């Protein structure tokens, strides 16, 4: 089964939720993005953001954190119905990432995937490149992140 | 001083190097991208990649891990010469990220930044949006990641 058959174009699918705790935000920032508004609640209050918020890279990684178990469970669910799940491979990259709002300590971000389009890869028969929209919104339904990713699909 | 005055257009500046150890790759993947080729050396050998390699999000975060201390030291260096460093703010997002090659366990990735362009923000006098090219290459000089980021600059 192809991804384009499994996910009708434009259908937004919820893939999971990540709670961004203060500890998790500070731990990620300490490793990868040690800026005061990601590390120190008091400094963050004095900053443009007005409160401790997650590194944008942490918000990105949260999408993947949800997608991997979502896709594993989809593969199992389809298998039970005798359907071979689309064989997805690595992503060559993505386009137009927007960090639309800060993700503050205590926020719960729910992530989504929307299948947008598929294209046959001319250089490799049977391979396809899918374009998927990846989104996250906070507990108030406000969009916090959006990007369009490419995903390889094998025959 | 504006970023466009500090960095002549098109000048590629080395900002640091991250060693991607097997342990670091597995730790990041366990938290955010638990796919076999990021978690398990043996499964990775059987995969398309042929060896344990870092989550693409880990490779992204490595750029930021280098940029923050680079920028801090630049600010100090300029200050010693009596120059006020450009006041950089958050990034609203970026464009066209490409993961060009896998980052394998044991690779050392050197990251770069290149100032591309600046635009005044019409809605906020004195504010600018800079476009910077962000790149990483491995110890063999092969490009592994590239994306163009936007960075806000305050007056």
CSV table of C-alpha atoms in Angstrom, one decimal:
chain,number,residue,atom,x,y,z
A,1,UNK,CA,0.0,0.0,0.0
A,2,UNK,CA,1.2,3.5,-0.8
A,3,UNK,CA,1.2,6.4,1.6
A,4,UNK,CA,-1.0,8.3,-0.8
A,5,UNK,CA,-3.6,5.5,-0.6
A,6,UNK,CA,-3.4,5.3,3.2
A,7,UNK,CA,-3.7,9.0,3.8
A,8,UNK,CA,-6.1,10.9,1.6
A,9,UNK,CA,-4.5,14.2,0.5
A,10,UNK,CA,-5.1,17.0,3.0
A,11,UNK,CA,-6.3,14.8,5.9
A,12,UNK,CA,-4.7,16.0,9.1
A,13,UNK,CA,-3.8,13.2,11.4
A,14,UNK,CA,-3.0,13.6,15.1
A,15,UNK,CA,0.2,11.7,15.9
A,16,UNK,CA,0.7,12.4,19.6
A,17,UNK,CA,1.4,14.9,22.4
A,18,UNK,CA,4.5,16.0,24.2
A,19,UNK,CA,4.5,17.8,27.5
A,20,UNK,CA,7.2,20.4,27.7
A,21,UNK,CA,8.2,20.4,31.3
A,22,UNK,CA,10.6,23.0,32.7
A,23,UNK,CA,13.1,20.3,33.4
A,24,UNK,CA,13.0,18.9,29.9
A,25,UNK,CA,13.3,22.4,28.3
A,26,UNK,CA,16.3,23.2,30.5
A,27,UNK,CA,18.0,19.8,29.8
A,28,UNK,CA,17.7,20.1,26.0
A,29,UNK,CA,18.8,23.7,26.1
A,30,UNK,CA,21.8,22.8,28.2
A,31,UNK,CA,22.9,20.3,25.6
A,32,UNK,CA,22.1,22.2,22.4
A,33,UNK,CA,20.8,25.7,22.8
A,34,UNK,CA,22.2,27.3,25.9
A,35,UNK,CA,20.4,30.7,25.7
A,36,UNK,CA,19.1,32.4,28.9
A,37,UNK,CA,15.4,32.2,27.9
A,38,UNK,CA,15.7,28.4,27.4
A,39,UNK,CA,17.8,27.9,30.6
A,40,UNK,CA,16.8,30.2,33.3
A,41,UNK,CA,13.2,31.0,34.3
A,42,UNK,CA,14.1,34.4,35.8
A,43,UNK,CA,16.2,35.5,32.8
A,44,UNK,CA,13.4,34.3,30.6
A,45,UNK,CA,10.8,36.5,32.3
A,46,UNK,CA,13.0,39.5,31.5
A,47,UNK,CA,13.4,38.4,27.9
A,48,UNK,CA,11.3,39.1,24.7
A,49,UNK,CA,9.5,35.8,25.4
A,50,UNK,CA,8.4,36.7,28.9
A,51,UNK,CA,8.9,33.1,30.2
A,52,UNK,CA,11.0,30.0,30.0
A,53,UNK,CA,10.4,28.5,26.6
A,54,UNK,CA,11.8,25.5,24.6
A,55,UNK,CA,14.5,25.7,22.0
A,56,UNK,CA,13.0,25.6,18.6
A,57,UNK,CA,15.0,22.5,17.9
A,58,UNK,CA,13.4,20.8,20.9
A,59,UNK,CA,9.9,21.7,19.4
A,60,UNK,CA,11.1,20.1,16.1
A,61,UNK,CA,12.4,17.0,17.7
A,62,UNK,CA,9.0,16.6,19.5
A,63,UNK,CA,7.4,16.0,16.2
A,64,UNK,CA,9.7,13.1,15.5
A,65,UNK,CA,9.2,11.8,19.0
A,66,UNK,CA,5.5,11.4,18.2
A,67,UNK,CA,5.9,10.3,14.6
A,68,UNK,CA,8.1,7.2,15.2
A,69,UNK,CA,5.7,5.5,17.7
A,70,UNK,CA,2.7,6.6,15.6
A,71,UNK,CA,4.1,5.0,12.5
A,72,UNK,CA,5.1,1.9,14.4
A,73,UNK,CA,1.6,1.4,15.7
A,74,UNK,CA,0.1,2.2,12.2
A,75,UNK,CA,2.3,-0.5,10.7
A,76,UNK,CA,1.1,-3.0,13.3
A,77,UNK,CA,-2.6,-1.9,12.9
A,78,UNK,CA,-2.5,-2.3,9.2
A,79,UNK,CA,-0.6,-5.6,9.5
A,80,UNK,CA,-3.5,-7.0,11.6
A,81,UNK,CA,-5.8,-6.2,8.6
A,82,UNK,CA,-3.4,-8.0,6.3
A,83,UNK,CA,-2.2,-4.7,4.8
A,84,UNK,CA,1.5,-4.1,4.2
A,85,UNK,CA,2.2,-0.5,5.4
A,86,UNK,CA,4.0,1.9,3.1
A,87,UNK,CA,7.8,1.4,3.5
A,88,UNK,CA,9.0,4.8,4.5
A,89,UNK,CA,12.7,5.7,4.5
A,90,UNK,CA,14.8,8.7,5.5
A,91,UNK,CA,13.9,12.3,4.8
A,92,UNK,CA,16.2,14.2,2.5
A,93,UNK,CA,15.0,17.5,4.1
A,94,UNK,CA,12.2,19.9,4.4
A,95,UNK,CA,11.0,23.4,3.5
A,96,UNK,CA,9.7,26.5,5.2
A,97,UNK,CA,9.9,25.7,8.8
A,98,UNK,CA,8.1,28.3,11.0
A,99,UNK,CA,8.3,28.6,14.7
A,100,UNK,CA,5.0,30.4,15.1
A,101,UNK,CA,4.7,30.8,18.8
A,102,UNK,CA,7.0,30.0,21.8
A,103,UNK,CA,6.5,26.7,23.6
A,104,UNK,CA,6.5,27.6,27.3
A,105,UNK,CA,7.3,25.4,30.2
A,106,UNK,CA,4.1,23.5,31.0
A,107,UNK,CA,2.7,23.6,27.5
A,108,UNK,CA,1.4,20.4,25.9
A,109,UNK,CA,2.1,20.3,22.2
A,110,UNK,CA,0.0,18.0,20.0
A,111,UNK,CA,1.6,17.1,16.7
A,112,UNK,CA,-0.1,16.4,13.4
A,113,UNK,CA,0.9,15.0,10.0
A,114,UNK,CA,-1.0,15.8,6.7
A,115,UNK,CA,-0.2,14.0,3.5
A,116,UNK,CA,0.1,16.6,0.7
A,117,UNK,CA,1.6,15.0,-2.4
A,118,UNK,CA,3.7,12.2,-3.9
A,119,UNK,CA,6.0,12.2,-6.8
A,120,UNK,CA,7.7,9.2,-8.5
A,121,UNK,CA,11.5,9.4,-8.3
A,122,UNK,CA,12.7,9.2,-11.9
A,123,UNK,CA,16.2,8.0,-11.0
A,124,UNK,CA,14.9,5.0,-9.0
A,125,UNK,CA,12.0,3.0,-10.4
A,126,UNK,CA,9.3,2.4,-7.7
A,127,UNK,CA,10.7,4.9,-5.3
A,128,UNK,CA,8.6,7.9,-4.4
A,129,UNK,CA,9.1,11.2,-2.6
A,130,UNK,CA,6.1,12.2,-0.4
A,131,UNK,CA,5.5,15.7,0.8
A,132,UNK,CA,4.0,15.8,4.2
A,133,UNK,CA,2.9,18.8,6.4
A,134,UNK,CA,4.1,18.6,9.9
A,135,UNK,CA,2.4,20.8,12.6
A,136,UNK,CA,2.2,21.3,16.3
A,137,UNK,CA,-0.3,23.2,18.4
A,138,UNK,CA,-0.4,24.0,22.1
A,139,UNK,CA,-3.2,23.1,24.6
A,140,UNK,CA,-5.1,26.3,23.5
A,141,UNK,CA,-5.2,25.1,19.9
A,142,UNK,CA,-2.6,27.8,18.9
A,143,UNK,CA,-0.2,26.7,16.1
A,144,UNK,CA,3.4,26.7,17.4
A,145,UNK,CA,5.3,25.0,14.6
A,146,UNK,CA,4.8,24.1,10.9
A,147,UNK,CA,7.1,22.7,8.2
A,148,UNK,CA,6.7,20.6,5.1
A,149,UNK,CA,8.9,17.5,5.0
A,150,UNK,CA,10.0,15.1,2.3
A,151,UNK,CA,9.9,11.4,3.0
A,152,UNK,CA,11.2,8.7,0.7
A,153,UNK,CA,9.0,5.7,0.1
A,154,UNK,CA,10.3,2.4,-1.2
A,155,UNK,CA,8.5,-0.1,-3.5
B,1,UNK,CA,26.9,47.6,14.7
B,2,UNK,CA,24.7,45.6,12.3
B,3,UNK,CA,25.2,42.0,11.4
B,4,UNK,CA,25.5,43.0,7.8
B,5,UNK,CA,28.5,45.2,8.7
B,6,UNK,CA,30.2,42.6,10.8
B,7,UNK,CA,29.8,39.8,8.3
B,8,UNK,CA,30.4,40.7,4.7
B,9,UNK,CA,27.9,39.0,2.4
B,10,UNK,CA,28.9,35.5,1.4
B,11,UNK,CA,31.8,35.1,3.9
B,12,UNK,CA,31.6,31.6,5.4
B,13,UNK,CA,32.6,31.6,9.1
B,14,UNK,CA,33.5,28.4,11.0
B,15,UNK,CA,31.5,28.3,14.3
B,16,UNK,CA,32.6,25.0,15.8
B,17,UNK,CA,32.8,21.3,15.7
B,18,UNK,CA,30.7,18.6,17.3
B,19,UNK,CA,31.9,15.0,17.7
B,20,UNK,CA,29.0,12.6,17.1
B,21,UNK,CA,29.9,9.7,19.4
B,22,UNK,CA,27.9,6.4,19.3
B,23,UNK,CA,26.7,7.1,22.9
B,24,UNK,CA,25.5,10.6,22.0
B,25,UNK,CA,23.7,9.4,18.9
B,26,UNK,CA,21.9,6.7,20.7
B,27,UNK,CA,21.0,9.0,23.6
B,28,UNK,CA,19.4,11.6,21.4
B,29,UNK,CA,17.6,9.0,19.3
B,30,UNK,CA,16.2,7.3,22.4
B,31,UNK,CA,14.7,10.6,23.4
B,32,UNK,CA,13.4,11.9,20.1
B,33,UNK,CA,13.9,9.6,17.1
B,34,UNK,CA,13.9,6.0,18.2
B,35,UNK,CA,14.5,4.3,14.8
B,36,UNK,CA,16.7,1.2,14.5
B,37,UNK,CA,19.4,2.9,12.4
B,38,UNK,CA,19.8,5.6,15.1
B,39,UNK,CA,19.7,3.2,18.1
B,40,UNK,CA,21.3,-0.1,17.3
B,41,UNK,CA,24.6,-0.5,15.5
B,42,UNK,CA,23.8,-4.0,14.2
B,43,UNK,CA,20.4,-3.0,12.9
B,44,UNK,CA,22.0,0.1,11.4
B,45,UNK,CA,24.5,-2.1,9.5
B,46,UNK,CA,21.6,-3.9,7.8
B,47,UNK,CA,19.8,-0.6,7.0
B,48,UNK,CA,19.9,1.7,4.0
B,49,UNK,CA,22.5,3.7,5.8
B,50,UNK,CA,24.9,0.9,6.4
B,51,UNK,CA,25.9,2.1,9.9
B,52,UNK,CA,24.7,3.8,13.0
B,53,UNK,CA,24.0,7.4,12.2
B,54,UNK,CA,22.6,10.5,14.0
B,55,UNK,CA,19.0,11.6,13.8
B,56,UNK,CA,18.7,14.5,11.4
B,57,UNK,CA,17.3,16.6,14.3
B,58,UNK,CA,20.5,15.8,16.2
B,59,UNK,CA,22.6,17.1,13.3
B,60,UNK,CA,20.4,20.3,13.3
B,61,UNK,CA,20.8,20.8,17.0
B,62,UNK,CA,24.5,20.5,16.6
B,63,UNK,CA,24.5,23.7,14.6
B,64,UNK,CA,22.9,25.6,17.4
B,65,UNK,CA,25.2,24.0,19.9
B,66,UNK,CA,28.1,25.7,18.1
B,67,UNK,CA,26.4,28.9,17.2
B,68,UNK,CA,25.5,30.0,20.8
B,69,UNK,CA,29.0,29.8,22.2
B,70,UNK,CA,30.4,31.3,19.0
B,71,UNK,CA,28.1,34.2,19.2
B,72,UNK,CA,28.8,34.7,22.9
B,73,UNK,CA,32.6,34.8,22.2
B,74,UNK,CA,32.1,37.2,19.3
B,75,UNK,CA,30.1,39.5,21.5
B,76,UNK,CA,32.9,39.5,24.1
B,77,UNK,CA,35.6,39.9,21.4
B,78,UNK,CA,33.8,42.9,19.8
B,79,UNK,CA,33.2,44.4,23.3
B,80,UNK,CA,36.9,44.5,24.0
B,81,UNK,CA,37.3,46.6,20.8
B,82,UNK,CA,34.5,48.9,22.1
B,83,UNK,CA,32.0,47.6,19.5
B,84,UNK,CA,28.5,46.8,20.5
B,85,UNK,CA,27.7,43.4,18.8
B,86,UNK,CA,24.5,43.1,16.8
B,87,UNK,CA,21.6,42.3,19.0
B,88,UNK,CA,20.2,39.1,17.7
B,89,UNK,CA,16.9,37.7,18.7
B,90,UNK,CA,14.9,34.6,18.0
B,91,UNK,CA,14.5,32.9,14.6
B,92,UNK,CA,11.0,32.9,13.1
B,93,UNK,CA,12.0,29.8,11.1
B,94,UNK,CA,14.1,28.7,8.1
B,95,UNK,CA,13.9,27.4,4.6
B,96,UNK,CA,15.1,24.4,2.5
B,97,UNK,CA,16.8,22.2,5.0
B,98,UNK,CA,18.7,19.4,3.3
B,99,UNK,CA,20.2,16.4,5.1
B,100,UNK,CA,22.9,15.8,2.4
B,101,UNK,CA,24.7,12.8,3.9
B,102,UNK,CA,24.3,10.7,7.0
B,103,UNK,CA,26.3,11.6,10.1
B,104,UNK,CA,27.8,8.3,11.3
B,105,UNK,CA,29.1,7.4,14.8
B,106,UNK,CA,32.6,8.8,15.1
B,107,UNK,CA,32.1,11.6,12.6
B,108,UNK,CA,33.2,15.1,13.6
B,109,UNK,CA,30.9,17.8,12.1
B,110,UNK,CA,32.2,21.3,11.6
B,111,UNK,CA,29.5,23.9,11.3
B,112,UNK,CA,29.5,27.2,9.5
B,113,UNK,CA,27.4,30.4,9.1
B,114,UNK,CA,27.3,32.6,6.1
B,115,UNK,CA,25.5,36.0,6.1
B,116,UNK,CA,23.4,36.2,3.0
B,117,UNK,CA,21.1,39.2,3.3
B,118,UNK,CA,19.3,41.6,5.6
B,119,UNK,CA,15.9,43.3,5.2
B,120,UNK,CA,14.3,46.0,7.3
B,121,UNK,CA,11.1,44.9,9.1
B,122,UNK,CA,8.5,47.4,8.0
B,123,UNK,CA,6.2,46.7,10.9
B,124,UNK,CA,8.8,47.5,13.5
B,125,UNK,CA,11.2,50.4,12.9
B,126,UNK,CA,14.8,49.6,13.4
B,127,UNK,CA,14.2,45.8,13.4
B,128,UNK,CA,15.7,43.7,10.7
B,129,UNK,CA,15.4,40.1,9.4
B,130,UNK,CA,18.7,38.6,8.5
B,131,UNK,CA,19.0,35.5,6.2
B,132,UNK,CA,22.0,33.3,7.1
B,133,UNK,CA,23.1,30.1,5.5
B,134,UNK,CA,23.8,27.3,8.1
B,135,UNK,CA,26.0,24.4,7.0
B,136,UNK,CA,27.8,21.4,8.4
B,137,UNK,CA,30.5,19.2,6.9
B,138,UNK,CA,32.2,16.0,8.1
B,139,UNK,CA,35.9,15.4,8.7
B,140,UNK,CA,36.3,14.5,5.0
B,141,UNK,CA,35.0,17.9,4.0
B,142,UNK,CA,31.7,16.4,2.8
B,143,UNK,CA,28.6,18.5,3.3
B,144,UNK,CA,26.1,16.8,5.6
B,145,UNK,CA,23.5,19.5,6.3
B,146,UNK,CA,22.5,22.9,4.9
B,147,UNK,CA,19.6,25.3,5.6
B,148,UNK,CA,18.9,29.0,5.3
B,149,UNK,CA,17.7,30.5,8.6
B,150,UNK,CA,16.1,33.8,9.5
B,151,UNK,CA,17.3,35.8,12.5
B,152,UNK,CA,15.7,38.9,13.9
B,153,UNK,CA,18.0,41.8,14.8
B,154,UNK,CA,17.0,44.6,17.2
B,155,UNK,CA,18.0,48.2,17.0
